[in-house]
Tab-separated table of C-alpha atoms and ligand atoms in Angstrom:
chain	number	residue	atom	x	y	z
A	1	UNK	CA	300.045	178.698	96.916
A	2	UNK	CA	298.774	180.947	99.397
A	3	UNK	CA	296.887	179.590	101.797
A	4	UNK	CA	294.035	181.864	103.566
A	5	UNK	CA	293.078	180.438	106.756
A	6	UNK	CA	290.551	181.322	109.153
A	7	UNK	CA	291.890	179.816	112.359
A	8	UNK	CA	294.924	181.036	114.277
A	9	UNK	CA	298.266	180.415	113.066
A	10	UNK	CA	301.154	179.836	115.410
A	11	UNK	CA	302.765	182.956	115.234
A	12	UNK	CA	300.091	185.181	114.829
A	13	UNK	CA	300.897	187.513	118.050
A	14	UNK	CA	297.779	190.126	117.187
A	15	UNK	CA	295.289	187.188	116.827
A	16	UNK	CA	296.301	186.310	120.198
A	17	UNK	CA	295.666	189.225	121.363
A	18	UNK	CA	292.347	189.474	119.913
A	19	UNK	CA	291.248	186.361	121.184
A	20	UNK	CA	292.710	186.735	124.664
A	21	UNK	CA	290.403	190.677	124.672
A	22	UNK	CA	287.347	188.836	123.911
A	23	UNK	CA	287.448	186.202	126.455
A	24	UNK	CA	288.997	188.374	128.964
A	25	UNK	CA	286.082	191.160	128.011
A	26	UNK	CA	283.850	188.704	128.277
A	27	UNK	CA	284.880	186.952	132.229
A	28	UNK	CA	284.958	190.554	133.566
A	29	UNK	CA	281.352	191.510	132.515
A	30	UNK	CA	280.308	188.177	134.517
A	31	UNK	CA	282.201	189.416	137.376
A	32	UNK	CA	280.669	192.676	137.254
A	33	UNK	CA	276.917	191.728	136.786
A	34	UNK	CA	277.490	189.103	139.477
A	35	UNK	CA	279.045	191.665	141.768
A	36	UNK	CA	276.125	194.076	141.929
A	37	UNK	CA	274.987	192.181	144.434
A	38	UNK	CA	277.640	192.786	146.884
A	39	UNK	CA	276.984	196.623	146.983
A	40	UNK	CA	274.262	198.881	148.182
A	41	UNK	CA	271.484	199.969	145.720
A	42	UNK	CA	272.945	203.238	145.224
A	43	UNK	CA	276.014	201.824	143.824
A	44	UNK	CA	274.842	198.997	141.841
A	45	UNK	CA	274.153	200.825	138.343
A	46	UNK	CA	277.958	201.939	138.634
A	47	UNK	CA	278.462	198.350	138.423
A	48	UNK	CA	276.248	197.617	135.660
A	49	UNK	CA	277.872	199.820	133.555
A	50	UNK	CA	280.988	198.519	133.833
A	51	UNK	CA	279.663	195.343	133.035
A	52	UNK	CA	277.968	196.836	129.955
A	53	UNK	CA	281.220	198.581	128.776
A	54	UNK	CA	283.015	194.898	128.673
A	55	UNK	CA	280.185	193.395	127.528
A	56	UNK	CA	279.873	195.577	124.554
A	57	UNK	CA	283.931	195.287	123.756
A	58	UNK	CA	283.245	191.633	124.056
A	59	UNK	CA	280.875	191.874	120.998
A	60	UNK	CA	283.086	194.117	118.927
A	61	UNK	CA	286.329	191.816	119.820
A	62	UNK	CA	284.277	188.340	118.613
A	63	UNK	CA	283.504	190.309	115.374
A	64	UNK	CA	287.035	191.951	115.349
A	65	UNK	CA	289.150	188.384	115.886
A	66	UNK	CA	287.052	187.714	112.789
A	67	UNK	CA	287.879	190.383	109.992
A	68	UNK	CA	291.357	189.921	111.369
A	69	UNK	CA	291.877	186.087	111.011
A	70	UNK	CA	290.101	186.323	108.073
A	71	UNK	CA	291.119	189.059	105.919
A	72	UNK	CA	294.406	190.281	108.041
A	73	UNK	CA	293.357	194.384	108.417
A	74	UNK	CA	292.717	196.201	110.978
A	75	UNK	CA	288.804	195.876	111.839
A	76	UNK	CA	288.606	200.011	112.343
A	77	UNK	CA	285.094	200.007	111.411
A	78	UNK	CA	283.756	197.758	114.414
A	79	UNK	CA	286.834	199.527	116.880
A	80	UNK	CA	285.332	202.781	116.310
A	81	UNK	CA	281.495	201.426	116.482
A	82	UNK	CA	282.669	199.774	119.981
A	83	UNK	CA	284.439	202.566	121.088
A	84	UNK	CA	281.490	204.967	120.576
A	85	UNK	CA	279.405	203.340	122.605
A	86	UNK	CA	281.861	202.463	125.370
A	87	UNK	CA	283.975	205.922	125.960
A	88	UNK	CA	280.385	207.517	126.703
A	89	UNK	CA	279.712	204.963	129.018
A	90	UNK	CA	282.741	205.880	131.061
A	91	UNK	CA	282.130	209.330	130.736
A	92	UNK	CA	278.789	208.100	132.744
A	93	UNK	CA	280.676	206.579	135.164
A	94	UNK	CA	282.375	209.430	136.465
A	95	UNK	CA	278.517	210.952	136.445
A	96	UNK	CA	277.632	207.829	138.461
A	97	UNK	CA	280.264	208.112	141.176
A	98	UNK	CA	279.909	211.884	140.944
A	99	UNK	CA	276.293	212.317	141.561
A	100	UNK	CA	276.346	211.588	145.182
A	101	UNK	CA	278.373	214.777	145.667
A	102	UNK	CA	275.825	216.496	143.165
A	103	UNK	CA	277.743	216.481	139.855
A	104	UNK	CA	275.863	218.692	137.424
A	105	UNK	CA	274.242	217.697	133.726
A	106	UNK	CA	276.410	220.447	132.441
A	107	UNK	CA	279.670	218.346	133.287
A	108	UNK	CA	278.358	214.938	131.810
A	109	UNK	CA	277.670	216.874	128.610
A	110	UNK	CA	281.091	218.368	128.280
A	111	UNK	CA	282.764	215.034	128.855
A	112	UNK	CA	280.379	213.402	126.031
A	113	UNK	CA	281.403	216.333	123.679
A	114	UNK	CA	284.872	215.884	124.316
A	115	UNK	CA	284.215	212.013	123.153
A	116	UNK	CA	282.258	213.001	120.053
A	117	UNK	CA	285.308	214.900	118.826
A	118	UNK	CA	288.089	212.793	119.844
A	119	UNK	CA	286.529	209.984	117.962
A	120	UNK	CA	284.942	211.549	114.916
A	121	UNK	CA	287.939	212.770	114.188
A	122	UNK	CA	289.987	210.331	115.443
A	123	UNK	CA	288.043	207.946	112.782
A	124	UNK	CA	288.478	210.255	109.929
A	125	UNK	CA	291.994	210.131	110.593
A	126	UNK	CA	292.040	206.459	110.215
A	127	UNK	CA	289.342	205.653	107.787
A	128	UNK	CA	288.232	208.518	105.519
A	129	UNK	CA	290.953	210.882	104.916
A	130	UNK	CA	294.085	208.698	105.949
A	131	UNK	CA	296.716	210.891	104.190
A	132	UNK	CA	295.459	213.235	106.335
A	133	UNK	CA	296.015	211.240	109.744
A	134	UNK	CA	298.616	213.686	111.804
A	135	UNK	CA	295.843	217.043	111.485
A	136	UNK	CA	292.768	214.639	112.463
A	137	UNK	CA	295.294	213.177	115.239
A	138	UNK	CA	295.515	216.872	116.680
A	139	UNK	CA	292.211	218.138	116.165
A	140	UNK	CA	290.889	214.613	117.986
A	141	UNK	CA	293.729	215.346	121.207
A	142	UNK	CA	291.791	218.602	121.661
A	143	UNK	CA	288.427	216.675	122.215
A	144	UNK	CA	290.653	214.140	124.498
A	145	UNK	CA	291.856	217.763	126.281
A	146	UNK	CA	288.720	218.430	127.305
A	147	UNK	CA	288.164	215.407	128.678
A	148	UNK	CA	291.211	215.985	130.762
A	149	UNK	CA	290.443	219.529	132.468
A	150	UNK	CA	287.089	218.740	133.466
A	151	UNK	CA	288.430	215.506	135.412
A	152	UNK	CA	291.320	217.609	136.523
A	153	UNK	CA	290.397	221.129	136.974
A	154	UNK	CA	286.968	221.065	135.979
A	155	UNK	CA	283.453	221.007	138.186
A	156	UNK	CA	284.557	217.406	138.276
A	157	UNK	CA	287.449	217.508	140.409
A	158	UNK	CA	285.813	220.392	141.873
A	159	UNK	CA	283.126	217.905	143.314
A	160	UNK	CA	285.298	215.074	143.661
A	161	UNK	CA	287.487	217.416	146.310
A	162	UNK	CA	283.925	217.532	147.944
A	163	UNK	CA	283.630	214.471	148.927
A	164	UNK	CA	283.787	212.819	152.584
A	165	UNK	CA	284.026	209.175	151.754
A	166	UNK	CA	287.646	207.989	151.352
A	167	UNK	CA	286.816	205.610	148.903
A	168	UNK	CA	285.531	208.084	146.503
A	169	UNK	CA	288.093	210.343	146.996
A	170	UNK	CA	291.144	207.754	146.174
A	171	UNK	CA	288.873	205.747	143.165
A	172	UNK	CA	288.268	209.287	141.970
A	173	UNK	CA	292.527	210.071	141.715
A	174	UNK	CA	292.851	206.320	139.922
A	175	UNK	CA	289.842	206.591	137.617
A	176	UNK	CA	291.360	209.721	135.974
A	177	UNK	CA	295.056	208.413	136.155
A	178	UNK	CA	293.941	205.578	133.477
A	179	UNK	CA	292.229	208.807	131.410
A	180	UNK	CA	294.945	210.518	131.648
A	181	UNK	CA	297.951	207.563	131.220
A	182	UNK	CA	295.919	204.732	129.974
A	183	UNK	CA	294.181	205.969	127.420
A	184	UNK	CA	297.728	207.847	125.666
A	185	UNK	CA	298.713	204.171	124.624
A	186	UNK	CA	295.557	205.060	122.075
A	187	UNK	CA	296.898	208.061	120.314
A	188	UNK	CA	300.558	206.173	120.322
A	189	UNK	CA	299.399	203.624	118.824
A	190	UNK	CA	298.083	205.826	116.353
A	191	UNK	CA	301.234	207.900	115.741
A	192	UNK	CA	302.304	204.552	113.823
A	193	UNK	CA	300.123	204.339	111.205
A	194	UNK	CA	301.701	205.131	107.883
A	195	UNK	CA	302.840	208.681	107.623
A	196	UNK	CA	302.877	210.132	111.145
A	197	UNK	CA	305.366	210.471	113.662
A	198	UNK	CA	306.189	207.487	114.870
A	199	UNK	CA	306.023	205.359	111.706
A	200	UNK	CA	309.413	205.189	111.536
A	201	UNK	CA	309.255	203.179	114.799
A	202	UNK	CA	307.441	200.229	112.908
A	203	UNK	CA	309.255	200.548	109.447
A	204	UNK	CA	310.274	197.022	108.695
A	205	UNK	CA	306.782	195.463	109.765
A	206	UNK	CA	304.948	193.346	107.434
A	207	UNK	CA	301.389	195.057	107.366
A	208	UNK	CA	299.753	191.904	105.996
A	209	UNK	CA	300.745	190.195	109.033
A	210	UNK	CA	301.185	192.477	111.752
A	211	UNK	CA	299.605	195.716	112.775
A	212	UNK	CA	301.224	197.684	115.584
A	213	UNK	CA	298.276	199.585	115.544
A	214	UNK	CA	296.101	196.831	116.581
A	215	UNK	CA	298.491	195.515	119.305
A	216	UNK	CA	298.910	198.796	120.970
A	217	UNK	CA	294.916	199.225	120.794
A	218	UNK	CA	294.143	195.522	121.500
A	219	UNK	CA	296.452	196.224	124.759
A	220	UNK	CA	295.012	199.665	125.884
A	221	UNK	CA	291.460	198.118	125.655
A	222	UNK	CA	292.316	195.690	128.132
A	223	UNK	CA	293.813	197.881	130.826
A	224	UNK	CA	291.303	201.029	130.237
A	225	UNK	CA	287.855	198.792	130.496
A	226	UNK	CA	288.607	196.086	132.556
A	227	UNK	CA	290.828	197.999	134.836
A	228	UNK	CA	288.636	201.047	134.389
A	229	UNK	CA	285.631	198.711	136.356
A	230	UNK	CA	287.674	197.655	138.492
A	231	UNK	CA	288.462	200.538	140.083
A	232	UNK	CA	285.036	201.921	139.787
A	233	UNK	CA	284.230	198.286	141.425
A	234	UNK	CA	286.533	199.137	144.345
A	235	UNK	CA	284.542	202.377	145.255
A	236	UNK	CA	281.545	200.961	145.224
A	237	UNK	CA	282.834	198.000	147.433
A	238	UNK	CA	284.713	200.372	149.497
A	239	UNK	CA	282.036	203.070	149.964
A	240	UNK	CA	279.649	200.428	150.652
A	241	UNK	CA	281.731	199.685	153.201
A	242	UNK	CA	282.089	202.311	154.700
A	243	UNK	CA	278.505	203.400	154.429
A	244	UNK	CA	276.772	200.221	156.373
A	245	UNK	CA	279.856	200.802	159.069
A	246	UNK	CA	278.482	204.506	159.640
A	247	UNK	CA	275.289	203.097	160.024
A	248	UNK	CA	276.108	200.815	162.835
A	249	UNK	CA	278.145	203.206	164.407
B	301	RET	C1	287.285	201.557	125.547
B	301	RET	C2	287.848	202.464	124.616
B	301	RET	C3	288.527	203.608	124.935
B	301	RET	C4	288.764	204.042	126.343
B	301	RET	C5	289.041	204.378	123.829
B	301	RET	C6	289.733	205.506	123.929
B	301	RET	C7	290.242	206.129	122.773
B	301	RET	C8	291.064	207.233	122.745
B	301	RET	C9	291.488	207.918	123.999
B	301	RET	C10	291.515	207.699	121.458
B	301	RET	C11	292.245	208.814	121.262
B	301	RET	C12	292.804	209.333	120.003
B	301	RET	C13	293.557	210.491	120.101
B	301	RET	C14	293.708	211.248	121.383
B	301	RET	C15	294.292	211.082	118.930
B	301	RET	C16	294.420	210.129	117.783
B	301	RET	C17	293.138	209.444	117.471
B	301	RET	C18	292.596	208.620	118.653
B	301	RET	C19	291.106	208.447	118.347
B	301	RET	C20	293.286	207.259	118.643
């Protein structure tokens, strides 16, 4: 008999891991809306969207424990819904933190393009066109390239350089560290779906059980947006800081 059940068997490691991203998503949106209030105005939408990014992975991960206890695929459907509205958000972030040292349009726009084609194609990759999943994997690196010169050679280091608050400076050199490290867990994890490179890795998994993929995506979730706000959380503590101590100096 085989028994389909809905709650969470014992040795169900990618369950887990879904459960433990929503709740986790879930606390650190709390401690973001609650910690708007610690910062000055000109901060506080930085915060908001970082609770907003969590907030919104919180969703998708309730929905995505879900399909996966209940049917035992990968949910990519809601993971690329979720992760169309949240890598934009981030992308707004670093406009956010930015603006102060007069970030232009022009370099929000050319992050949000580089999102539109690392995920389109990312998704047909995974969804529509799977035997085709190692040329969608390179054409989507290219839109996660461009990503990576604007934070790192692009007007947006440019203006980051520009900047006389400390905090901004140092957030600044973390928040592109996790774009740059952090987010290659995603394409790794990708490399292991059936016919790309590192498939080979994962050969003797049971796909009606486990799913690498999942794990490795489950895990970069929780490091790139909770992490993510925290660090953008730490400059706006930081420069709030060190913006009322100028005042009363
Ligand atoms: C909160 C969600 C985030 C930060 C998602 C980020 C996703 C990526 C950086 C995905 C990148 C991919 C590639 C660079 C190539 C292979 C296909 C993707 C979409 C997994």
């Amino acid at each position: 008999m085989t028994l389909l059940s809905s709650t969470l068997q014992a040795g169900d490691y990618i369950g887990f891991t879904f459960f433990t991203g929503y709740m986790s998503m879930l606390a650190a949106s709390i401690f973001f809306f609650v910690e708007r209030g610690q910062v000055l105005d000109k901060w506080k939408t930085s915060l908001t969207v970082s609770g907003l990014i969590t907030f919104i992975a919180a969703v998708h991960y309730f929905y995505m424990r879900g399909v996966w206890l209940e049917e035992h695929v990968s949910p990519t459907q809601f993971r690329y819904i979720d992760w169309t509205l949240t890598v934009p958000l981030m992308c707004i972030e670093y406009y956010l933190i930015l603006r102060p040292v007069k970030a232009s349009s022009g370099m929000l726009w050319r992050l949000l393009a580089g999102s539109v084609l690392m995920l389109v194609t990312g998704y047909l990759g995974e969804a529509v066109q799977p035997e085709r999943n190692v040329f969608w994997g390179v054409v989507s690196t290219l839109g996660w390239a461009v990503i990576i010169y604007e934070i790192y050679f692009g007007e947006a280091a440019k203006k980051a350089a520009t900047s006389t608050m400390p905090s901004v400076q140092r957030g600044y050199a973390v928040m592109r560290w996790f774009t740059l490290v952090g987010w290659a867990i995603y394409p790794i994890g990708y490399m292991m779906l059936p016919g790309n490179l590192l498939s080979g890795l994962v050969e003797g998994v049971d796909l009606s059980k486990s799913s690498p993929v999942d794990l490795a995506y489950n895990i970069a979730d929780a490091i790139n947006k909770i992490g993510f706000g925290l660090v953008v959380y730490s400059i706006a503590k930081g420069a709030t800081e060190e913006e009322r101590g100028m005042a009363n100096a």
